[in-house]
Short mmCIF file of N, CA, C and O in Angstrom, two decimals:
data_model
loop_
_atom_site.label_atom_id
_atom_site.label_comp_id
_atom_site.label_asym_id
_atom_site.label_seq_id
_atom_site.Cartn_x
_atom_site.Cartn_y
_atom_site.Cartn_z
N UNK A 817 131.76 -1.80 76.65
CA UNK A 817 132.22 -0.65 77.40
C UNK A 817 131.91 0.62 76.60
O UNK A 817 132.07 0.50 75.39
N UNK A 818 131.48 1.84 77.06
CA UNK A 818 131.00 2.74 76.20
C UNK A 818 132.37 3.83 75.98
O UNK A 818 133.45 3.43 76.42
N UNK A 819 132.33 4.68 75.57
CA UNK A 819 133.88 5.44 75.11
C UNK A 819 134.48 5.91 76.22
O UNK A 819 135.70 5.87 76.38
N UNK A 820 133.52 6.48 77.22
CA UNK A 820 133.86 7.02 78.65
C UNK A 820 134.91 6.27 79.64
O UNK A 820 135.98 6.62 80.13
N UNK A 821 134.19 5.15 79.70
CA UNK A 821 134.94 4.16 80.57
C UNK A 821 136.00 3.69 79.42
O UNK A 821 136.82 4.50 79.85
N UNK A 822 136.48 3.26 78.66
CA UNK A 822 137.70 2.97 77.76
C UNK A 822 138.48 4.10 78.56
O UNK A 822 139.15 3.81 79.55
N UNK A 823 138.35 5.51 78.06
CA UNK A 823 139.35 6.84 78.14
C UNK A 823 139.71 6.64 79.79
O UNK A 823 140.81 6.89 80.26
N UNK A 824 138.36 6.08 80.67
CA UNK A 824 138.87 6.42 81.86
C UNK A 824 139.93 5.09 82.22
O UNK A 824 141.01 5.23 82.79
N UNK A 825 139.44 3.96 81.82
CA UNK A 825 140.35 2.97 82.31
C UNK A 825 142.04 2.97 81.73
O UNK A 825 142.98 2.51 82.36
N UNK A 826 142.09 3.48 80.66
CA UNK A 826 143.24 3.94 80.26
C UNK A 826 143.67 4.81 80.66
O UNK A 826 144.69 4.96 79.98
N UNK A 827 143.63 5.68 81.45
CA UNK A 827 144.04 6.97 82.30
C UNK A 827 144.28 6.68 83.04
O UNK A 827 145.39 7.08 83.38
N UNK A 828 143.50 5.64 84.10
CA UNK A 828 144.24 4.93 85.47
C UNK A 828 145.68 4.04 85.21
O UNK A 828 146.65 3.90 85.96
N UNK A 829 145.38 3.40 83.68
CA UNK A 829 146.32 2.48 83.81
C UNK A 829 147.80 3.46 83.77
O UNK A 829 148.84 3.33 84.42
N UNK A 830 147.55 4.17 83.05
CA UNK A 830 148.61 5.24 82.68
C UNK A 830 149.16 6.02 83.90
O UNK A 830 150.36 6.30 83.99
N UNK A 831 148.10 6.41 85.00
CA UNK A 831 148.16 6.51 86.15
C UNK A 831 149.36 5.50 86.98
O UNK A 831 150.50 5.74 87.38
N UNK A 832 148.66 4.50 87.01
CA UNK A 832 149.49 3.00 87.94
C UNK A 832 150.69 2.89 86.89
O UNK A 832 151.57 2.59 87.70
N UNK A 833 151.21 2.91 85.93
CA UNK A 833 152.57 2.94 85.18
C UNK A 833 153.56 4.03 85.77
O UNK A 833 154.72 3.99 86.16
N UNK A 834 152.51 5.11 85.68
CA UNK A 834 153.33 6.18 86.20
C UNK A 834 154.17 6.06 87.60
O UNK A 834 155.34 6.41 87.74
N UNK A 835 153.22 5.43 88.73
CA UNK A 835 153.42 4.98 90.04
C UNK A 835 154.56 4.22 90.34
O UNK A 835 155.56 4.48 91.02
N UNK A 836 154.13 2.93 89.54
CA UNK A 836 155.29 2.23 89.67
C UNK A 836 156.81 2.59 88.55
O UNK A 836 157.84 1.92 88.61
N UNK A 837 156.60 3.73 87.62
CA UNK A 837 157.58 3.96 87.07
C UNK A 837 158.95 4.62 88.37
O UNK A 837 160.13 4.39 88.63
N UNK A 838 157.72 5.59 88.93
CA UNK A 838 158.51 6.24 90.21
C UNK A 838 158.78 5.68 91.43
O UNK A 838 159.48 6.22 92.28
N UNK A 839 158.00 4.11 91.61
CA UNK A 839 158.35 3.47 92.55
C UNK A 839 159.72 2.94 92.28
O UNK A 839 160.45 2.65 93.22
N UNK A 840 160.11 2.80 91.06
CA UNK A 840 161.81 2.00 90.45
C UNK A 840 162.36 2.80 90.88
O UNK A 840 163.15 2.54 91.79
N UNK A 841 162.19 4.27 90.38
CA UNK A 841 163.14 5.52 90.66
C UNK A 841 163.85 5.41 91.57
O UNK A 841 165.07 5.44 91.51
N UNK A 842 163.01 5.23 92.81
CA UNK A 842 163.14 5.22 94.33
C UNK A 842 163.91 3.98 95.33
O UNK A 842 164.69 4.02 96.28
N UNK A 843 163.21 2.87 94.53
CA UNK A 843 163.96 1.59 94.89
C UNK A 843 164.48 0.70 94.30
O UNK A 843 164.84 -0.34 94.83
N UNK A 844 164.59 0.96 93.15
CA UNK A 844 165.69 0.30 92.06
C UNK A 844 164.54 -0.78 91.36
O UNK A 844 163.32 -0.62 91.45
N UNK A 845 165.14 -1.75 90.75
CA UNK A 845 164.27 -2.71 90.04
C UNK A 845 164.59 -3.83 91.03
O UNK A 845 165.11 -4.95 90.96
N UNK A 846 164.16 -3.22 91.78
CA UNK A 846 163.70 -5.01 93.09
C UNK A 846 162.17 -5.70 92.85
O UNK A 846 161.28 -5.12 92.24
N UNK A 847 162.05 -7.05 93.46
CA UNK A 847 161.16 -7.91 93.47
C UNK A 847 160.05 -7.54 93.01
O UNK A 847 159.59 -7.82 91.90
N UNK A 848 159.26 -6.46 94.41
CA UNK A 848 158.71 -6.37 94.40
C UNK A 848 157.79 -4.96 93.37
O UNK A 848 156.59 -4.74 93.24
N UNK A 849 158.81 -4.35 92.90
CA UNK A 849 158.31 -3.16 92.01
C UNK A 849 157.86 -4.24 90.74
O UNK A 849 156.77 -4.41 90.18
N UNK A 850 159.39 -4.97 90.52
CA UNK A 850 158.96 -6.29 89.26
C UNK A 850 157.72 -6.41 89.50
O UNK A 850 156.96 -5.80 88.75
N UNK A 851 157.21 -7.11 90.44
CA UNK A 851 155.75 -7.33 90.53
C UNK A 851 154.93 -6.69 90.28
O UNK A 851 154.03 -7.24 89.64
N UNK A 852 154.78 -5.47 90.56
CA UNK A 852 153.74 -4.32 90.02
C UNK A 852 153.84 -3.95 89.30
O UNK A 852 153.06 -3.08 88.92
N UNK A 853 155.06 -4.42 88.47
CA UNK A 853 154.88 -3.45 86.80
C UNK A 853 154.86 -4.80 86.08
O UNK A 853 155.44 -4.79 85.00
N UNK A 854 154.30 -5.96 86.46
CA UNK A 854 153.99 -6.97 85.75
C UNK A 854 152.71 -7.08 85.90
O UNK A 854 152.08 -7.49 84.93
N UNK A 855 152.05 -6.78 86.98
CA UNK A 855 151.00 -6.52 87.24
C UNK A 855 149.82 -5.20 86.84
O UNK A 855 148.62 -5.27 87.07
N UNK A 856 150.51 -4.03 86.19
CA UNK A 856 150.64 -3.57 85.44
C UNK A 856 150.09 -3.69 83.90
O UNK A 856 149.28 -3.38 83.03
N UNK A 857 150.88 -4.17 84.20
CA UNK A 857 151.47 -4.87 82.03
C UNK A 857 150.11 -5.97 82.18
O UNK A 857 149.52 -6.03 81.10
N UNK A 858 149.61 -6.64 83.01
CA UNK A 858 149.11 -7.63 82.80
C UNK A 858 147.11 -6.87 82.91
O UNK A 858 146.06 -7.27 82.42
N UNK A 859 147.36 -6.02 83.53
CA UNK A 859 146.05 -5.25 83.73
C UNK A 859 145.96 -4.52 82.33
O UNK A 859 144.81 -4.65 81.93
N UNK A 860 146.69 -3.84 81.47
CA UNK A 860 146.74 -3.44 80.16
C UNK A 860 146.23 -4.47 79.10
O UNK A 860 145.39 -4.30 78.21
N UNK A 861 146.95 -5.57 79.43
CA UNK A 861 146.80 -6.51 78.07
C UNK A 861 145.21 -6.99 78.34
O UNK A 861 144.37 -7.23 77.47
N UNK A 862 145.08 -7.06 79.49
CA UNK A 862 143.16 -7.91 79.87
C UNK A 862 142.24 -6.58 79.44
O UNK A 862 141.11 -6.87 79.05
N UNK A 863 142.55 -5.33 79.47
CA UNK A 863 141.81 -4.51 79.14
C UNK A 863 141.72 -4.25 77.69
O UNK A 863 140.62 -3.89 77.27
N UNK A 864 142.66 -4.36 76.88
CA UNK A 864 143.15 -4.58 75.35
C UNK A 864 141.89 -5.78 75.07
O UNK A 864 140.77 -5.48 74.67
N UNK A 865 142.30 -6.99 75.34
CA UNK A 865 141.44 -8.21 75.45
C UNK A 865 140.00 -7.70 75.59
O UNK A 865 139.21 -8.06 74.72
N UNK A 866 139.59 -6.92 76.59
CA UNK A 866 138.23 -7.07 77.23
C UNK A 866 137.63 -5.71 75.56
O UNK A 866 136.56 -5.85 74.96
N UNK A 867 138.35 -4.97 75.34
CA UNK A 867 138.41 -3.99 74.20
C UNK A 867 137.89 -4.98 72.51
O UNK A 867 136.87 -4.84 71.83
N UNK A 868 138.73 -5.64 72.38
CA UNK A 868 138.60 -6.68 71.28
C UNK A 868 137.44 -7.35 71.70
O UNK A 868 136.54 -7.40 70.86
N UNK A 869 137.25 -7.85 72.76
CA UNK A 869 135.81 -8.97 72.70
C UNK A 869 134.63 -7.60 72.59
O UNK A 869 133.70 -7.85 71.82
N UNK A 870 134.58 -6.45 73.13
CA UNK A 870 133.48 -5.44 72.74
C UNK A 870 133.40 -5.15 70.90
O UNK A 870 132.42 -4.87 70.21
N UNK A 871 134.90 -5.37 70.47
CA UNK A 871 134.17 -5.19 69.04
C UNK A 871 134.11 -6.32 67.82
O UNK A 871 133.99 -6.06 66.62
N UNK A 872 134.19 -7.39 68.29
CA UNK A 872 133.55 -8.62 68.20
C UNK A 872 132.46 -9.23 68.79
O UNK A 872 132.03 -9.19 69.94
N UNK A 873 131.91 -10.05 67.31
CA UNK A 873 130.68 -10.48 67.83
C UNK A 873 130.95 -11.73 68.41
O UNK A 873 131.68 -12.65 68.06
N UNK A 874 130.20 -11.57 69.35
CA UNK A 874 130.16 -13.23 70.61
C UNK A 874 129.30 -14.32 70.13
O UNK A 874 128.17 -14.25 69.64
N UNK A 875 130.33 -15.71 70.44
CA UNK A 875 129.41 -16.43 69.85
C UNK A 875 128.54 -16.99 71.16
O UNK A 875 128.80 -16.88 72.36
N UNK A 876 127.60 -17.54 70.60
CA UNK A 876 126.16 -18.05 71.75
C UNK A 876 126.51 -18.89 72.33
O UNK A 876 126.45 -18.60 73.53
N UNK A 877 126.75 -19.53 72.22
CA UNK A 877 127.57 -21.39 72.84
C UNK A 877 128.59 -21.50 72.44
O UNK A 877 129.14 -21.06 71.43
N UNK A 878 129.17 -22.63 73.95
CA UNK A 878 130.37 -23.00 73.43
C UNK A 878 130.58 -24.14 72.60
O UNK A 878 129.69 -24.87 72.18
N UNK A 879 131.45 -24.23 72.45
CA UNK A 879 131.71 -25.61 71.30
C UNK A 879 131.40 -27.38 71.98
O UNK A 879 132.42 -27.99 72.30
N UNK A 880 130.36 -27.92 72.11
CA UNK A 880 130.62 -29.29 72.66
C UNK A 880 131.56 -29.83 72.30
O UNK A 880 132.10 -29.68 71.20
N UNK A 881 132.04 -30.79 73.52
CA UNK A 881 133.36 -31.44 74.13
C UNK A 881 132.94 -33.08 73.89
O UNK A 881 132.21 -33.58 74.75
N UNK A 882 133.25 -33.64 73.12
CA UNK A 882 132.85 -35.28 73.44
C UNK A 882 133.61 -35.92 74.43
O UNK A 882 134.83 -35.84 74.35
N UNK A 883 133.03 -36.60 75.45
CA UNK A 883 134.07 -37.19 76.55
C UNK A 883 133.87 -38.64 76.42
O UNK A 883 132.96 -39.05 75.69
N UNK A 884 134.38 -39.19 76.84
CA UNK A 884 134.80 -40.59 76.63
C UNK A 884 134.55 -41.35 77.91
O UNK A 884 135.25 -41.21 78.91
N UNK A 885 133.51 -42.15 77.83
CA UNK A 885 133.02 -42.70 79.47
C UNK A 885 133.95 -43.99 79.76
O UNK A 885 134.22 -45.00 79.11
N UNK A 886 134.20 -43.62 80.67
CA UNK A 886 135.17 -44.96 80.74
C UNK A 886 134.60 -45.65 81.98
O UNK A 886 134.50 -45.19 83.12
N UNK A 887 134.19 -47.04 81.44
CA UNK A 887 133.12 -48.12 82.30
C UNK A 887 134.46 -48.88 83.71
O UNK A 887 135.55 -49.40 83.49
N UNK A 888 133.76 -48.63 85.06
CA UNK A 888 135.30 -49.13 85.64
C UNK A 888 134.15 -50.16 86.47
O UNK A 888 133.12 -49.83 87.06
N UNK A 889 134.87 -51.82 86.24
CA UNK A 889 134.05 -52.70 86.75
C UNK A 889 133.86 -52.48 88.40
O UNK A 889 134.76 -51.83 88.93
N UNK A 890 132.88 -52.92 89.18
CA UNK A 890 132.76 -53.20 90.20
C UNK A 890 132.71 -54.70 91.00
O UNK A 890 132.04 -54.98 92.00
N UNK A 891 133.49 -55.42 90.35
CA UNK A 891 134.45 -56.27 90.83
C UNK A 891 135.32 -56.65 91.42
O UNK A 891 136.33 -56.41 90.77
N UNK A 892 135.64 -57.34 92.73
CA UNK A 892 137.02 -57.35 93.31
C UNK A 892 138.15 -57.14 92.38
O UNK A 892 138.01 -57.30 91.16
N UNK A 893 139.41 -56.74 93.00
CA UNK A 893 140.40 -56.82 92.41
C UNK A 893 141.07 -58.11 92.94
O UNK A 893 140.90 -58.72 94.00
N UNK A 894 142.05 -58.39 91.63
CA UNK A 894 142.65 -59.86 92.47
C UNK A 894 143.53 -59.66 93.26
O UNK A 894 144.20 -58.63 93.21
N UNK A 895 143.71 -60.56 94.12
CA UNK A 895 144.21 -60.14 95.88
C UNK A 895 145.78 -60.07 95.18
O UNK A 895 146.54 -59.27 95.72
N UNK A 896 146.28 -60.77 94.15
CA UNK A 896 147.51 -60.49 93.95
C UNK A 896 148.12 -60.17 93.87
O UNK A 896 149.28 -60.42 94.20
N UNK A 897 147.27 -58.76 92.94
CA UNK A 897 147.64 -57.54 92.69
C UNK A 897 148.51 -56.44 93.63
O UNK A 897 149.43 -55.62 93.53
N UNK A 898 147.64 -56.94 94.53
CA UNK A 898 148.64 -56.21 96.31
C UNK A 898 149.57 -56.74 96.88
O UNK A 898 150.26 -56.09 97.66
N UNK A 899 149.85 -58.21 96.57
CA UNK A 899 150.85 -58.65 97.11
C UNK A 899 152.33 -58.43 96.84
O UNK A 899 153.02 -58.40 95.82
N UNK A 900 152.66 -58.23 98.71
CA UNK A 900 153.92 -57.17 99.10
C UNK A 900 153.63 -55.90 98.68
O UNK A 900 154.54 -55.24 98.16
N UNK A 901 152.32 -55.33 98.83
CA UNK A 901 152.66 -54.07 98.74
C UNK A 901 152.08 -53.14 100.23
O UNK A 901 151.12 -53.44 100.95
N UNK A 902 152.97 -52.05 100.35
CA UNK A 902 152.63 -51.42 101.52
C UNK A 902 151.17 -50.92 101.71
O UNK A 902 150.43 -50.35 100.90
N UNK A 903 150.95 -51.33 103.13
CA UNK A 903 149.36 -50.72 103.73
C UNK A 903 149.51 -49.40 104.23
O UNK A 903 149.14 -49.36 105.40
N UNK A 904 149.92 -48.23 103.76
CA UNK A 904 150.57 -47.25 104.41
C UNK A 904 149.19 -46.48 105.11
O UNK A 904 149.23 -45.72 106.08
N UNK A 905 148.21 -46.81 104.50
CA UNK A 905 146.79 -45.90 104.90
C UNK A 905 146.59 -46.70 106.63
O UNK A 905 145.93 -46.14 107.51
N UNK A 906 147.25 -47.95 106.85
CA UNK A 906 147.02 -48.18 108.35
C UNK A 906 148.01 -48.43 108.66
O UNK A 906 148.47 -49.30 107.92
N UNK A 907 148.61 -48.14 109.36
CA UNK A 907 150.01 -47.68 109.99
C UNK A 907 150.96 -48.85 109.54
O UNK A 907 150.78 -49.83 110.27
N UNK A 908 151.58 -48.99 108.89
CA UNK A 908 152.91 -50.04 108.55
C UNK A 908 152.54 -51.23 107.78
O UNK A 908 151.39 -51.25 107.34
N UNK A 909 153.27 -52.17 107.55
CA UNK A 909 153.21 -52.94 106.69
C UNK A 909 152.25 -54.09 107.30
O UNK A 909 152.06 -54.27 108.50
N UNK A 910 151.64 -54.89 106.14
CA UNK A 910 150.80 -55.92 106.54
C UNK A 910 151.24 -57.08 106.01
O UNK A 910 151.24 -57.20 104.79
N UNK A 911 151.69 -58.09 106.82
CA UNK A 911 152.32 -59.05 106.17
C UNK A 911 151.34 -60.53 105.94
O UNK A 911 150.85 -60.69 107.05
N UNK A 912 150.98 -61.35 105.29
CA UNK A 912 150.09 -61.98 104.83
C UNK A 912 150.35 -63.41 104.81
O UNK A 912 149.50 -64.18 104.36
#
């Protein structure tokens, strides 16, 4: 972000604080003001964030993940395994 846009995005935010400071004024600390001054607060801290990753250096890649393949046979299951248990995927019980 170059210095321009920093000063300006901080001016809006300061802006929208202001808004909802005077939206409390007006309607007390209900729900929905909560919401916008969390919303708020939460637009500050990502811009803080987005601030720090501009003056850090980025790394190129991410870190590989080893995953773990897990082999699942294609074999019947044994019929036993189901026995007494509900067929709910076709309407009611299946008795055997």
């Amino acid at each position: 972000m170059t210095a321009s846009e920093i000063v300006e995005l901080r001016r809006v935010l300061g802006q929208l604080r202001q808004c909802v400071g005077s939206l409390r004024s007006r309607y007390g600390d209900v729900a929905s003001v909560q919401r916008l001054a969390n919303d708020v607060e939460r637009m500050d801290i990502d811009a803080t964030e987005l601030l720090d990753l501009d003056s850090t250096p980025r790394q190129r890649e991410a870190p590989r993940v080893e995953r773990e393949v897990v082999v699942v046979p294609d074999t019947p299951y044994d019929p036993k395994l189901w026995h007494d248990a509900d067929d709910e995927g076709l309407g009611g019980y299946r008795h055997t």
